[in-house]
Tab-separated table of C-alpha atoms in Angstrom:
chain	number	residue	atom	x	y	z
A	30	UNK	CA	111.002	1.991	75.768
A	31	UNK	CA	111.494	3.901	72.413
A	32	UNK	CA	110.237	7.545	72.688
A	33	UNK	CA	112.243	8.698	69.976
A	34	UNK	CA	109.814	9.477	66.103
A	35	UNK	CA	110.274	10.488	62.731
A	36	UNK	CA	108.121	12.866	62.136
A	37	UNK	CA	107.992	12.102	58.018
A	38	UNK	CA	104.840	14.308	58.104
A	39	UNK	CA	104.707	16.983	61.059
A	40	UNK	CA	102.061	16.948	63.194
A	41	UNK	CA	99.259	19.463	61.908
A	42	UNK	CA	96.816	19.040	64.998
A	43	UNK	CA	93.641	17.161	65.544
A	44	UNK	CA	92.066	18.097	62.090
A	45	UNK	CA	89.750	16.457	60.206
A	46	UNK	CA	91.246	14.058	58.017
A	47	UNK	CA	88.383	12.688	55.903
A	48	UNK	CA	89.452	10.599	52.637
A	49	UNK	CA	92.585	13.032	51.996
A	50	UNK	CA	94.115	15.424	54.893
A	51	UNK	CA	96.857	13.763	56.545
A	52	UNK	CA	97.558	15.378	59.828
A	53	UNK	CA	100.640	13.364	60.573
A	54	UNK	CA	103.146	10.155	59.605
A	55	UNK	CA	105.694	9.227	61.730
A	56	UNK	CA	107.881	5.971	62.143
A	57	UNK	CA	110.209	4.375	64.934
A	58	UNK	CA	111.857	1.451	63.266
A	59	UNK	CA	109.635	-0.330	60.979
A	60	UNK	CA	106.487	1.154	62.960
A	61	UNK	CA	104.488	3.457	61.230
A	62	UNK	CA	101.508	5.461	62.748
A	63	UNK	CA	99.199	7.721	61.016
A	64	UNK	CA	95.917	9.654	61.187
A	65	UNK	CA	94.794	9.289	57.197
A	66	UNK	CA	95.132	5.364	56.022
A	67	UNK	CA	96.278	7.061	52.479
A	68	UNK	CA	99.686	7.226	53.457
A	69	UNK	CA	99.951	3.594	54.112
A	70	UNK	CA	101.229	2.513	50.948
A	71	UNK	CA	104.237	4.817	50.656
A	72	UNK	CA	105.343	3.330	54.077
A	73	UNK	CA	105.173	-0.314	52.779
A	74	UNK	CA	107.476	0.995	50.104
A	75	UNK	CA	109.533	2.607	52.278
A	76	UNK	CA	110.277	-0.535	54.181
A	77	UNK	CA	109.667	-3.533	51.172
A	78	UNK	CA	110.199	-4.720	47.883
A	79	UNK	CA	107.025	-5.016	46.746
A	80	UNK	CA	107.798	-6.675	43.696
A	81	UNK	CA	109.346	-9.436	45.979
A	82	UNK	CA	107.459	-12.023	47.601
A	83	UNK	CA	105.211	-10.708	50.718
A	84	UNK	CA	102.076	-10.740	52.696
A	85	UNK	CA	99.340	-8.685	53.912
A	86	UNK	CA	96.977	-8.974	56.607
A	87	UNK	CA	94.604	-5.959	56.419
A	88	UNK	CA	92.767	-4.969	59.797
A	89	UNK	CA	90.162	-2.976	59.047
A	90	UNK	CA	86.536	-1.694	59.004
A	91	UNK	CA	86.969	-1.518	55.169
A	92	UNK	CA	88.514	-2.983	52.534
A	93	UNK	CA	90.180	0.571	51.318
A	94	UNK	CA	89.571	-1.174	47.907
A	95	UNK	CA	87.284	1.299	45.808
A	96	UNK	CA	87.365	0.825	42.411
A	97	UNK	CA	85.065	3.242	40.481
A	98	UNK	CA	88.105	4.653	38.852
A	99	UNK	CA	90.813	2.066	39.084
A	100	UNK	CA	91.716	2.741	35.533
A	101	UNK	CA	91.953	6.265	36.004
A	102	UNK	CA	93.878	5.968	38.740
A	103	UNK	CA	96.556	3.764	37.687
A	104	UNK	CA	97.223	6.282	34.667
A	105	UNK	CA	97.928	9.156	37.051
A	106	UNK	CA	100.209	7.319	39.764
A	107	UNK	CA	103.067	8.740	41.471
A	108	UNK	CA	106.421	7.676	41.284
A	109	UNK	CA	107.083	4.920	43.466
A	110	UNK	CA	110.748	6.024	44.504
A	111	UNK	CA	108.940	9.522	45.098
A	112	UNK	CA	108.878	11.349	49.019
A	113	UNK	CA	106.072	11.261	51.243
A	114	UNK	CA	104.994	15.032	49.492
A	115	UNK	CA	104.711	14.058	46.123
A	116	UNK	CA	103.011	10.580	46.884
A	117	UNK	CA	100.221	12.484	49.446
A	118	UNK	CA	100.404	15.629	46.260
A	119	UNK	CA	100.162	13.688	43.286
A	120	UNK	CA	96.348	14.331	41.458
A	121	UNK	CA	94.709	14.285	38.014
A	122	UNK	CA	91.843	16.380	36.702
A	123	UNK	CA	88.505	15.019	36.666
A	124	UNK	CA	85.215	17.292	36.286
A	125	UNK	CA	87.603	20.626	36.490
A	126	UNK	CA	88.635	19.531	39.924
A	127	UNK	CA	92.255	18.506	40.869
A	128	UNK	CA	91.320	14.998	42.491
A	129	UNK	CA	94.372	13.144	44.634
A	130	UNK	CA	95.319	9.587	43.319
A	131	UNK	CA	95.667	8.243	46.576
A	132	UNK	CA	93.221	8.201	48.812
A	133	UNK	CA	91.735	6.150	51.901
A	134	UNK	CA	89.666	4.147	50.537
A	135	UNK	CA	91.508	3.257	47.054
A	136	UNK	CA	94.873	2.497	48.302
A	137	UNK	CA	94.792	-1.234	48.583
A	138	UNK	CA	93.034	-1.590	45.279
A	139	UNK	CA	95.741	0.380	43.648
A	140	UNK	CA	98.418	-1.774	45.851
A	141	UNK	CA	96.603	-5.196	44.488
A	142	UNK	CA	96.717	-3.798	40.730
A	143	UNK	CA	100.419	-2.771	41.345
A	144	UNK	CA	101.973	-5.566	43.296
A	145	UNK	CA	99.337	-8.153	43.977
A	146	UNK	CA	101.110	-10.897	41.882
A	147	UNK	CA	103.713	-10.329	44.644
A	148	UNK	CA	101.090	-11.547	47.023
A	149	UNK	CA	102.155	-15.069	48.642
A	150	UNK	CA	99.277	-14.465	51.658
A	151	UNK	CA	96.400	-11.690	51.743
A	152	UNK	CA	94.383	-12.260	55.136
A	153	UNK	CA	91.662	-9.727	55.400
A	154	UNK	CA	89.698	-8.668	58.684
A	155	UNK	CA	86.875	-6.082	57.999
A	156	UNK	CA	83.196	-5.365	58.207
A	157	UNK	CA	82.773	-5.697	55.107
A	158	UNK	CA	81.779	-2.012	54.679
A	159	UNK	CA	83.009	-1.417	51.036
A	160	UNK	CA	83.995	-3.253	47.908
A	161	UNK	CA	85.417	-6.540	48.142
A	162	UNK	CA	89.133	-6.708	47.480
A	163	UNK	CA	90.245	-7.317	43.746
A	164	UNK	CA	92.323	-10.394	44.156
A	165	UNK	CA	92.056	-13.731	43.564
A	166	UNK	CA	91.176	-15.686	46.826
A	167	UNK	CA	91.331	-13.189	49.855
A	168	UNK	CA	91.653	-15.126	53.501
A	169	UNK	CA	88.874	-13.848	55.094
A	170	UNK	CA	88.551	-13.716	58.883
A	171	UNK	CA	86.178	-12.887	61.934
A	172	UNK	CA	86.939	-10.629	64.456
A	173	UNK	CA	86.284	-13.184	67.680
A	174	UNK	CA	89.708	-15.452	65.452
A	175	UNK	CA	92.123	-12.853	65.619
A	176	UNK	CA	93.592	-12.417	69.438
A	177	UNK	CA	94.342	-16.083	69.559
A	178	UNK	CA	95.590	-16.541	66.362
A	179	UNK	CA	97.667	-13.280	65.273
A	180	UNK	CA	100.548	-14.576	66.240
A	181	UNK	CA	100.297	-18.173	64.351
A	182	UNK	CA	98.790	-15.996	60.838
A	183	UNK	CA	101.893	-14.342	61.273
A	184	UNK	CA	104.035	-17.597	60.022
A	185	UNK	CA	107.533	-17.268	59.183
A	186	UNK	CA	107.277	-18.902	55.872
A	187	UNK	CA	105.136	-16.468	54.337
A	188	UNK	CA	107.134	-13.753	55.587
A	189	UNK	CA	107.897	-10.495	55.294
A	190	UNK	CA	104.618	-9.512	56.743
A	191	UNK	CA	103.172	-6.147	56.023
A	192	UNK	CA	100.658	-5.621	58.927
A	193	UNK	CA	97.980	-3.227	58.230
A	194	UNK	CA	95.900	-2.086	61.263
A	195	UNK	CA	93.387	0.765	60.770
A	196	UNK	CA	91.601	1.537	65.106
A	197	UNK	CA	87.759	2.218	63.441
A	198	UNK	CA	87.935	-1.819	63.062
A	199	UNK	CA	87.672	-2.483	67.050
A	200	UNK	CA	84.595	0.273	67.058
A	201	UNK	CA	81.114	-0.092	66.203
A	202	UNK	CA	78.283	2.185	65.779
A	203	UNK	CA	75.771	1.731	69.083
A	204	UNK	CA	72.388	3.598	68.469
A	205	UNK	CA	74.015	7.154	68.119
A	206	UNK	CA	77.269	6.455	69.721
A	207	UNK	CA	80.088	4.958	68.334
A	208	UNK	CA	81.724	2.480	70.841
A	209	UNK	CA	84.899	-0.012	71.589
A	210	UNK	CA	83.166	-3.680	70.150
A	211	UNK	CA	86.193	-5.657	72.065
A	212	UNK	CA	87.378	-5.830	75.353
A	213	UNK	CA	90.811	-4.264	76.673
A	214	UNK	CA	91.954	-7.972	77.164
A	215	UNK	CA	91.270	-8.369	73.407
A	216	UNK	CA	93.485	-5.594	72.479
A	217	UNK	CA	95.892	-6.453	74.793
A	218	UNK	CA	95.926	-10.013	72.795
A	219	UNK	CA	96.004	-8.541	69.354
A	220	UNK	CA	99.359	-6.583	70.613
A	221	UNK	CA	101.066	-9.520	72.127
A	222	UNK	CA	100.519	-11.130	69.445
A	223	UNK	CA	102.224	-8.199	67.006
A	224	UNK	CA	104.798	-8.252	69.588
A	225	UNK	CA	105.527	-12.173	69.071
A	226	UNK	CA	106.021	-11.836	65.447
A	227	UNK	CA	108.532	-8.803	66.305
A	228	UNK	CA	110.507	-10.562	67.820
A	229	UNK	CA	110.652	-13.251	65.521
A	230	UNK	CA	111.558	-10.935	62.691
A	231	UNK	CA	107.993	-12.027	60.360
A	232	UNK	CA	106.766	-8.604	60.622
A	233	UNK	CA	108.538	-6.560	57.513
A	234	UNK	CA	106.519	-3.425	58.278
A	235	UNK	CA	103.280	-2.315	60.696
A	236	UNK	CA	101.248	0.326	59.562
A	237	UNK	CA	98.805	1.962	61.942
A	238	UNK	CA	96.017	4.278	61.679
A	239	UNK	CA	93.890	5.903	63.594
A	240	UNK	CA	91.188	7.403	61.993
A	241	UNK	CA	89.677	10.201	64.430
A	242	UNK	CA	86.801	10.994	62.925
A	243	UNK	CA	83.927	9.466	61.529
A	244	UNK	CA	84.431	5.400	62.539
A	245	UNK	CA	85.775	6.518	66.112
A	246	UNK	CA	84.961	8.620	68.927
A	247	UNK	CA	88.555	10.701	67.967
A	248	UNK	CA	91.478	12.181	68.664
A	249	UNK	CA	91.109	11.275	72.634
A	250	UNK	CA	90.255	7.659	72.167
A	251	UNK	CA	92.033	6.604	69.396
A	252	UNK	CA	95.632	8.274	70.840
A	253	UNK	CA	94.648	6.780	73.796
A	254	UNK	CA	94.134	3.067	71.872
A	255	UNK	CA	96.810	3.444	69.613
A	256	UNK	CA	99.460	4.433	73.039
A	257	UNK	CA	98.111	1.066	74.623
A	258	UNK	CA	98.909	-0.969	71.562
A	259	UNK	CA	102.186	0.624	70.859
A	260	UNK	CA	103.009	0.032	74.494
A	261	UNK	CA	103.075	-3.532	74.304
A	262	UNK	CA	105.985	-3.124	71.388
A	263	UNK	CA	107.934	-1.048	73.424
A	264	UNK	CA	106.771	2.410	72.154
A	265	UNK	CA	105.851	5.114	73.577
A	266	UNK	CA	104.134	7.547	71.316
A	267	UNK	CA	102.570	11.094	72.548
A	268	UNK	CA	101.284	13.453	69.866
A	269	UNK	CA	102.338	17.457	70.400
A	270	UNK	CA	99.626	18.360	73.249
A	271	UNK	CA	98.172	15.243	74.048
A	272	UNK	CA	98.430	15.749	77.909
A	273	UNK	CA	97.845	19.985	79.141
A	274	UNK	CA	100.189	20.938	81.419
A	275	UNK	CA	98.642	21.421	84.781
């Protein structure tokens, strides 16, 4: 089992990461795990030519597809050769206020914009808690279709696959708790299923995020998630503290 991370952005600690902080980035292989979702983009980049034919399947309470300020956006984008520091660092002016390009929620409609004609498959799992993506004709599918049939969506044909997994999509909100929607068998399915295409070589690059606060319980829970996951790909990932010594 790999133990072994790049840390591309050191651990910071369990912060808040809200549309912008990022408290980490780190990669084994073609793996990528993160706390902010923002940083996703610069890791498909990393591992793809974009510009090249690809797919997407986007799992994910949202869509991460704001566009309010598209335009503006796209005027003020970093360099796509550029590091990790100047892709998280890049911003623009608007109201007085140095405002980040990329964000959490904006990423993937920048990525469409960019590199969407590049698209041969986009499958899309949310809640649909956000704008709709801007492209053409989006596969949309339901949570209860996705242990069963990750592995097949993954096809070889429409390869390289950029996976994109944010954790708030297996939570829900439960009164005033926020709670795991799916079983553990279900996630064990989902990652057996990631593991399949692995090993068959469809998966280009696998993004995944945890997002501690706000759609999830936190840090505790969605370590805990993402180490079960990452498990069943032969990683072993433990962020700086996770476990006190006794």
């Amino acid at each position: 089992m790999i133990t072994e991370w790049e840390w591309i952005v050191p651990f910071k600690g369990r912060n808040h990461s809200g549309s912008v902080e990022q408290n980490f980035l780190c990669k084994a292989g073609n793996v990528y795990v993160m706390d902010n979702h923002r940083a996703a983009l610069w890791c498909w980049l990393n591992e793809l030519d974009l510009t090249t034919p690809h797919s997407l399947i986007h799992i994910d309470r949202h869509p991460d597809a704001l566009q309010s300020r598209l335009d503006e956006w796209l005027k003020h984008l970093p360099s796509w050769a550029a590091g990790i520091d100047a892709y998280l660092g890049k911003t623009y002016q608007s109201d007085d206020f140095d405002c980040p390009v990329i964000r959490w929620d904006n990423y993937i409609s920048i990525y469409l914009r960019e590199f969407g004609d590049s698209l041969t498959t986009f499958r899309c799992l949310t809640h649909e808690d956000g704008d709709p993506p801007n492209f053409g004709h989006p596969m949309y599918s339901s949570p209860w279709e996705l242990p069963e049939n990750l592995s097949y969506w993954l096809a070889e044909r429409e390869g390289p696959w950029i996976v994109n997994i944010d954790l708030d999509y297996f939570y829900c909100q439960f009164e005033s708790d926020i709670r795991m929607m799916v079983s553990d068998d279900y996630i064990d399915a989902v990652a057996t299923g990631l593991k399949d295409a692995m090993d068959r070589g469809t998966i280009g690059v696998l993004t995944l995020c945890l997002t501690p606060d706000s759609y999830t319980p936190g840090w505790t829970a969605t370590e805990t998630l993402a180490a079960r996951i990452l498990e069943r790909l032969d990683l072993a990932i433990q962020l700086p503290n996770l476990v006190e010594p006794t």
